[in-house]
mmCIF file of C-alpha atoms in Angstrom:
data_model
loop_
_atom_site.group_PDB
_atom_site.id
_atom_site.type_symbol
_atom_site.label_atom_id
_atom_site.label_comp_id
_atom_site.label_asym_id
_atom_site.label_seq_id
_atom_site.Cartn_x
_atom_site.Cartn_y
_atom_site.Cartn_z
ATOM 1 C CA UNK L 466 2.382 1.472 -18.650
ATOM 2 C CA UNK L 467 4.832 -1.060 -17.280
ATOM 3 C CA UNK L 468 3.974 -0.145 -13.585
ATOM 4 C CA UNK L 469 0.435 -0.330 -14.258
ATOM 5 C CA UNK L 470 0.838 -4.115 -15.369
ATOM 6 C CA UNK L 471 2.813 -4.793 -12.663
ATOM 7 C CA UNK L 472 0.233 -3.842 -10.073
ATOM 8 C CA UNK L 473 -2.653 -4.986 -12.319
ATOM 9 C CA UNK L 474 -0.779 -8.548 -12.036
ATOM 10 C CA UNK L 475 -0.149 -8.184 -8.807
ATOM 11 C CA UNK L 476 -3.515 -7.715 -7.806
ATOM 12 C CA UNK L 477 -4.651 -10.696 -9.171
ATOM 13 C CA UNK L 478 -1.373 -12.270 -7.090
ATOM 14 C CA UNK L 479 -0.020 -13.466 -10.820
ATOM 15 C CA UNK L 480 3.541 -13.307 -9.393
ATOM 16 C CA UNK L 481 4.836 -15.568 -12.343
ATOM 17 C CA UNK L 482 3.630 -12.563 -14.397
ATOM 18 C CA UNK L 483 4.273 -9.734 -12.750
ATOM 19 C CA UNK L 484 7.897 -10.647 -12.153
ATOM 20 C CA UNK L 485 8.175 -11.149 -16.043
ATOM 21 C CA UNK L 486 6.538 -8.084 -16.846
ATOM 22 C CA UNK L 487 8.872 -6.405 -14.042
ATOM 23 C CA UNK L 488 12.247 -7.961 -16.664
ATOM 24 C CA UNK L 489 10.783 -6.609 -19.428
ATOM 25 C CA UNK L 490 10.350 -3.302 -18.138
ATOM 26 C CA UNK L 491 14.215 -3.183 -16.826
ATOM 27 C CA UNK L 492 15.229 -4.082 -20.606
ATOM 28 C CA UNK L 493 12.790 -1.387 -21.964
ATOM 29 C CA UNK L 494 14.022 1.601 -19.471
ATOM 30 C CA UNK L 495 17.822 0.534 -19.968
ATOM 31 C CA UNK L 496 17.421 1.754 -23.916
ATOM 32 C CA UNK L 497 15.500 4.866 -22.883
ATOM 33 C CA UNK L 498 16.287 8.211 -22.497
ATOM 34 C CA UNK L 499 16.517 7.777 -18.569
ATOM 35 C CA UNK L 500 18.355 4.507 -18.311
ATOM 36 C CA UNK L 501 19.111 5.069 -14.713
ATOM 37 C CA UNK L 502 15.588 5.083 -13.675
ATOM 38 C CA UNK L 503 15.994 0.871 -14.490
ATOM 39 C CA UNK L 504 17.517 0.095 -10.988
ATOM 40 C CA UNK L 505 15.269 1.796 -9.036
ATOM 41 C CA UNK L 506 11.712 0.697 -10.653
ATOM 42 C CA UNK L 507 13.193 -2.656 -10.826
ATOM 43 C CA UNK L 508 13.912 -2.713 -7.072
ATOM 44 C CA UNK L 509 10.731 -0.840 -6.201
ATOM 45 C CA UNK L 510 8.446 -3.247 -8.098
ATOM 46 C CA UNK L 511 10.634 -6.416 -6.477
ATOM 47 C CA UNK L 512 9.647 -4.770 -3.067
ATOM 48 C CA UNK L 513 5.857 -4.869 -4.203
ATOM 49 C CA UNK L 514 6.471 -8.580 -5.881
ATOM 50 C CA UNK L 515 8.115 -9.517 -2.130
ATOM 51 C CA UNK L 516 5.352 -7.770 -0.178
ATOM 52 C CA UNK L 517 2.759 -9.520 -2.261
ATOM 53 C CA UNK L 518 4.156 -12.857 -1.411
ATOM 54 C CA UNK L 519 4.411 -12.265 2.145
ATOM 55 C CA UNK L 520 8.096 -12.029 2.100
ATOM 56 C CA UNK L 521 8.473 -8.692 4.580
ATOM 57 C CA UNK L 522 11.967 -8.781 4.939
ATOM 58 C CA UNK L 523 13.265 -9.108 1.242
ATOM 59 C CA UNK L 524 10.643 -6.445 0.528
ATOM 60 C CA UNK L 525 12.096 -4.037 2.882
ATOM 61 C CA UNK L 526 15.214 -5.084 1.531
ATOM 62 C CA UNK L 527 14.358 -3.845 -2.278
ATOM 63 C CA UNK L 528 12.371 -0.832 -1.562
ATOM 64 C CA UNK L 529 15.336 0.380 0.885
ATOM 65 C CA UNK L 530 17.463 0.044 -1.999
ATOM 66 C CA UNK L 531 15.036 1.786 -4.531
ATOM 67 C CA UNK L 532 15.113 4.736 -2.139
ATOM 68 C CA UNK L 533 18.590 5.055 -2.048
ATOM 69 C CA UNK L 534 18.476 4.115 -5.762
ATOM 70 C CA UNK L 535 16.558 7.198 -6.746
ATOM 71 C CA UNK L 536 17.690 9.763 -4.123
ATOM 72 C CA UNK L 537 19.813 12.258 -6.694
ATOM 73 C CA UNK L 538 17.871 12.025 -9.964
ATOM 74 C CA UNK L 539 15.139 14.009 -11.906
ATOM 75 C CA UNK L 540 12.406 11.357 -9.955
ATOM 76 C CA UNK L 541 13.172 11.769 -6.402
ATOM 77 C CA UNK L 542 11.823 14.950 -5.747
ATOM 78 C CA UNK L 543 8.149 13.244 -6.236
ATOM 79 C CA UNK L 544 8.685 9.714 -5.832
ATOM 80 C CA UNK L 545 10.545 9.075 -2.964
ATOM 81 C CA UNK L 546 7.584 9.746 -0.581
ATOM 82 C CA UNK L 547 5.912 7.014 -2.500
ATOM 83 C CA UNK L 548 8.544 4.347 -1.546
ATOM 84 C CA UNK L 549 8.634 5.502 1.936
ATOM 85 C CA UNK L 550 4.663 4.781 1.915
ATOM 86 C CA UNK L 551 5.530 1.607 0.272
ATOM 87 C CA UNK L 552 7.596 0.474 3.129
ATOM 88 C CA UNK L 553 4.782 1.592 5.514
ATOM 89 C CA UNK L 554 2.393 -0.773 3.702
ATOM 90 C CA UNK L 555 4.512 -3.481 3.937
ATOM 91 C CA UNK L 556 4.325 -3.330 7.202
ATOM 92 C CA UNK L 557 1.077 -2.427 8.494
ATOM 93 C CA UNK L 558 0.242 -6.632 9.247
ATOM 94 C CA UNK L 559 3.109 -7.631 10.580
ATOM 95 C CA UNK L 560 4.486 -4.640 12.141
ATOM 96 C CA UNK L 561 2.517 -1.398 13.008
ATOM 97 C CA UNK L 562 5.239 0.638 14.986
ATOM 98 C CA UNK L 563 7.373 0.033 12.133
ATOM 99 C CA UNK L 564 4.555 1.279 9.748
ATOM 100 C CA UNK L 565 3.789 4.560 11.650
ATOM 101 C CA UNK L 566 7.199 5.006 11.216
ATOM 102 C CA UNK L 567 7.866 5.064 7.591
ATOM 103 C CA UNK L 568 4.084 7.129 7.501
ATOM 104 C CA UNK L 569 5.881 9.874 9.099
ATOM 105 C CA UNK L 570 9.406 9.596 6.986
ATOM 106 C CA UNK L 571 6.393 9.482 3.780
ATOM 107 C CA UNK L 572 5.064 12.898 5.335
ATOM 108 C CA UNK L 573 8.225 14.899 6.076
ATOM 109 C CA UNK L 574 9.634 13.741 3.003
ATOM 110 C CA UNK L 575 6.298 14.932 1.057
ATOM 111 C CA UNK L 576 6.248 18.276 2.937
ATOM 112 C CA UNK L 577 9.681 18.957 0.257
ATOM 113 C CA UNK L 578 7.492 19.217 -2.877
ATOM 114 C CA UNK L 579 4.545 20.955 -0.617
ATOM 115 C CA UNK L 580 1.393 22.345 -3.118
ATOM 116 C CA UNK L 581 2.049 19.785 -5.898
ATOM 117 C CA UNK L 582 -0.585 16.977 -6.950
ATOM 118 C CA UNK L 583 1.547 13.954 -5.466
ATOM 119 C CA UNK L 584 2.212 16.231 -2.461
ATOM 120 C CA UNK L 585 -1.584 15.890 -1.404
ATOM 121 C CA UNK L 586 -1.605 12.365 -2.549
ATOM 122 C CA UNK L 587 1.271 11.323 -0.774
ATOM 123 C CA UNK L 588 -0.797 13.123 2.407
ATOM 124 C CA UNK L 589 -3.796 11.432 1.660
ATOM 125 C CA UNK L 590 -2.776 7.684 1.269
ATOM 126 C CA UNK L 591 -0.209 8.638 4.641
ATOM 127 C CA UNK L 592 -3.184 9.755 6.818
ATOM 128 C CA UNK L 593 -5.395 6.676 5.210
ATOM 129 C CA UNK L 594 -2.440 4.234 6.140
ATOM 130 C CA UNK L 595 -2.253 5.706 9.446
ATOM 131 C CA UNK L 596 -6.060 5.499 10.063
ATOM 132 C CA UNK L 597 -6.013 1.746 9.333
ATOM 133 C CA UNK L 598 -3.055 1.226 11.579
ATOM 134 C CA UNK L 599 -4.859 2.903 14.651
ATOM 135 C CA UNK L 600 -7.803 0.570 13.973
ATOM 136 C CA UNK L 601 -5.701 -2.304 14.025
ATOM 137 C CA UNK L 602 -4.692 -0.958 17.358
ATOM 138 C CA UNK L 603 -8.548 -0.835 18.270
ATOM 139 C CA UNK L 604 -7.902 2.799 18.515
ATOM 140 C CA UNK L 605 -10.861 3.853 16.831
ATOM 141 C CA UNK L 606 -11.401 7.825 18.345
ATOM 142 C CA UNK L 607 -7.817 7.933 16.643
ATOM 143 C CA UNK L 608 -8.703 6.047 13.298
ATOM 144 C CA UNK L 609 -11.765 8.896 13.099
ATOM 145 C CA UNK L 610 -9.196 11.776 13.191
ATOM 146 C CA UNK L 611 -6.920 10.271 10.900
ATOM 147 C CA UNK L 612 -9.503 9.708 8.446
ATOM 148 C CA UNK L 613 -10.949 13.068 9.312
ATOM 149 C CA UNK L 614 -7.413 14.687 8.161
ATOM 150 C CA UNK L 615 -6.892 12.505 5.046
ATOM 151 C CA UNK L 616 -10.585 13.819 3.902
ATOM 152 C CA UNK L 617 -9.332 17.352 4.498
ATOM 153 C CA UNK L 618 -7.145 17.271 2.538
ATOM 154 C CA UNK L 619 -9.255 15.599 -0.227
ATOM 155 C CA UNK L 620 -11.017 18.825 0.354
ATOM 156 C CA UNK L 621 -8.851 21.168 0.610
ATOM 157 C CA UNK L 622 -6.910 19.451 -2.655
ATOM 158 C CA UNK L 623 -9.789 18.926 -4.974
ATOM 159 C CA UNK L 624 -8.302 15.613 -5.472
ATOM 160 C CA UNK L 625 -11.276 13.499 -5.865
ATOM 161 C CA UNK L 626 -9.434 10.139 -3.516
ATOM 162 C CA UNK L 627 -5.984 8.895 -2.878
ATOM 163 C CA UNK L 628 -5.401 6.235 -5.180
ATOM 164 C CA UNK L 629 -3.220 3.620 -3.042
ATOM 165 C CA UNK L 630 -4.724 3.449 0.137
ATOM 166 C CA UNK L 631 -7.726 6.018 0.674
ATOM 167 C CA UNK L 632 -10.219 2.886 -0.711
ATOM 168 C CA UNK L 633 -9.324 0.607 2.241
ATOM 169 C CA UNK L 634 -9.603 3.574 4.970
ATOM 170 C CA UNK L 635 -13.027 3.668 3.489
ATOM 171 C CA UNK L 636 -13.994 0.311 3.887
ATOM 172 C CA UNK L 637 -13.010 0.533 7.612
ATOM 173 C CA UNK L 638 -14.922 3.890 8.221
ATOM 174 C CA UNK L 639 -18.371 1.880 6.947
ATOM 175 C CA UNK L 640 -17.562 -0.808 9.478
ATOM 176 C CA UNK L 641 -17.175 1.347 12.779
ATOM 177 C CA UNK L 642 -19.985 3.339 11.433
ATOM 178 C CA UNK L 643 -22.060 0.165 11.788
ATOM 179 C CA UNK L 644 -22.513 -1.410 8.259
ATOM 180 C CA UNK L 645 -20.876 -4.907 8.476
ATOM 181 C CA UNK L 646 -22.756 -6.135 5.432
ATOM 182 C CA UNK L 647 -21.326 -3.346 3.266
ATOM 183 C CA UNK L 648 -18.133 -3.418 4.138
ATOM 184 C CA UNK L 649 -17.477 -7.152 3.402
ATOM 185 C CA UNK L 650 -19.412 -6.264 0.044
ATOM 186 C CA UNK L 651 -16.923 -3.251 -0.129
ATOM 187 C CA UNK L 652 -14.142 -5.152 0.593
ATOM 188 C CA UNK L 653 -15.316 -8.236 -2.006
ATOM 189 C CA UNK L 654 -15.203 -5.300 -5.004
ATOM 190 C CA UNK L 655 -11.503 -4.582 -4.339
ATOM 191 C CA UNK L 656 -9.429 -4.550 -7.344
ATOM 192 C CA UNK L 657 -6.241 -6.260 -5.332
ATOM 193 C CA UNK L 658 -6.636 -10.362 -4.058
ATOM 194 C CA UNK L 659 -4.509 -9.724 -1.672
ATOM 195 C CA UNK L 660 -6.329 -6.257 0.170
ATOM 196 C CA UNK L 661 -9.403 -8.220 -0.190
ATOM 197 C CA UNK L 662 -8.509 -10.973 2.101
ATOM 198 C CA UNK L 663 -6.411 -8.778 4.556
ATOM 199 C CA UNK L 664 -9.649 -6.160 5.414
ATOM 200 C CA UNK L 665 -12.039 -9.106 5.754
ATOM 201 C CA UNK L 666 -10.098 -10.662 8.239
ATOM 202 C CA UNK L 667 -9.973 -7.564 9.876
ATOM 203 C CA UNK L 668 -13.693 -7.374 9.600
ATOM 204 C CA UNK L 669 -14.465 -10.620 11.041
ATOM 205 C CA UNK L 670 -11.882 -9.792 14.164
ATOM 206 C CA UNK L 671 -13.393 -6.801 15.095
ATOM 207 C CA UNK L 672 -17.068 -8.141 14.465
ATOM 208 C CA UNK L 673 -15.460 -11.233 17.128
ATOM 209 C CA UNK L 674 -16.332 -13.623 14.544
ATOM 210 C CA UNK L 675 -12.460 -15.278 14.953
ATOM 211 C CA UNK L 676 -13.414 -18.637 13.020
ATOM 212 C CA UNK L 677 -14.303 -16.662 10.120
ATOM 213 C CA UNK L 678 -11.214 -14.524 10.295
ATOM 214 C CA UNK L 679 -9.047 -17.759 10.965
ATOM 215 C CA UNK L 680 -10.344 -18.981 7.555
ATOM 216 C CA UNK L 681 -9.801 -16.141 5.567
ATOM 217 C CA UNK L 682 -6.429 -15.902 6.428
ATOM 218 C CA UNK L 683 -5.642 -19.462 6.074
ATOM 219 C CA UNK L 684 -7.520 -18.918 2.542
ATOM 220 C CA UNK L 685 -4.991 -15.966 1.641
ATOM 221 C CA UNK L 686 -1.906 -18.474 3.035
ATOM 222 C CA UNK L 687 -2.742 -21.297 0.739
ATOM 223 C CA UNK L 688 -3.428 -18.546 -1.778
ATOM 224 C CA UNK L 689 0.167 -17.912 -1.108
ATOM 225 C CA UNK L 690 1.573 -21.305 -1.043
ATOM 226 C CA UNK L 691 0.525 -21.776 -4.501
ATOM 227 C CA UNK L 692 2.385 -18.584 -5.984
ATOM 228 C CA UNK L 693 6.031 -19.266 -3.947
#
């Protein structure tokens, strides 16, 4: 429940919020049965706070030490991939060799819990990640066979859609298909502020409409001038 209203606050880029709700959860684990899991949700969620605010490097920082954190407890076996795609999705816009990179540390560390539920999300929100990256790259044969794979193993899974990362894959699938109009309207419903500001500008790039992208992004800086 705490995580939830982190990344509910966070998606509405209430950093104020999210950062208190982030305390409060770090008070509330410490008298739990699994006190040590504080550190390393505290640090995870501090990497998502960072990342939110633009702040790359001191989100890095956190998440790297919320792996390391969790590696040798109960939760690593299934939530260490998810860090490792964390760190990829900080840096798919400022740094996409660094993002394929932690996509494949996310897989081969996934591939340890193979056949499990967060084993085939893990894959799904990887190959969705990956997808985006190769169409920020303007590598679209590429982006189709990584979104090919992740819906494979939708498939395959029965899992209905990765629930991180799948949704914006999506959005850029309907756009190389053709469909500008619905994916700005796609990218408009997203739950997250942040996402919603990001894909547009993508949209408007690859569309060659840069004025439109220049304003959207100097939309989402002011957006973050007012939360730092």
């Amino acid at each position: 429940a705490w995580v939830c209203g982190i990344m509910y606050n966070l998606g509405k880029m209430d950093i104020k919020e999210a950062y208190y709700v982030t305390q409060a959860m770090k008070t509330d684990i410490m008298t739990s049965r699994y006190p040590e899991a504080g550190d390393f949700y505290v640090a995870n969620m501090l990497g998502h706070i960072y990342n939110t605010c633009g702040n790359i490097p001191s989100a890095q920082e956190e998440l790297l030490k919320s792996a390391e954190l969790i590696k040798g407890t109960m939760f690593e076996r299934e939530g260490l991939a998810f860090i490792y795609l964390a760190l990829a999705h900080a840096h798919l816009n400022n740094d996409l060799k660094e993002s394929l990179h932690w996509i494949d540390v996310t897989l081969e560390e996934a591939g340890k819990f193979k056949g499990s539920w967060n084993y085939y999300r893990a894959l799904i929100d990887a190959y969705a990640i990956k997808a985006i990256v190769r169409f920020k790259q303007r590598n679209y044969d590429a982006f189709n066979k990584c979104f090919s794979m992740m819906e494979n193993v939708e498939r395959t899974s029965k899992i209905s859609s990765g629930d991180l990362f799948a949704p914006y894959a999506r959005i850029y699938k309907t756009l190389i298909d053709g469909d500008t109009e619905k994916a700005l309207a796609e990218a408009d419903a997203l739950s997250n502020l942040k996402e919603q500001y990001l894909v547009k500008c993508d949209i408007f790039r690859y569309i060659g409409d840069n004025d439109k992208a220049f304003l959207t992004q100097r939309e989402l800086m002011h957006k973050r001038d007012s939360i730092t």
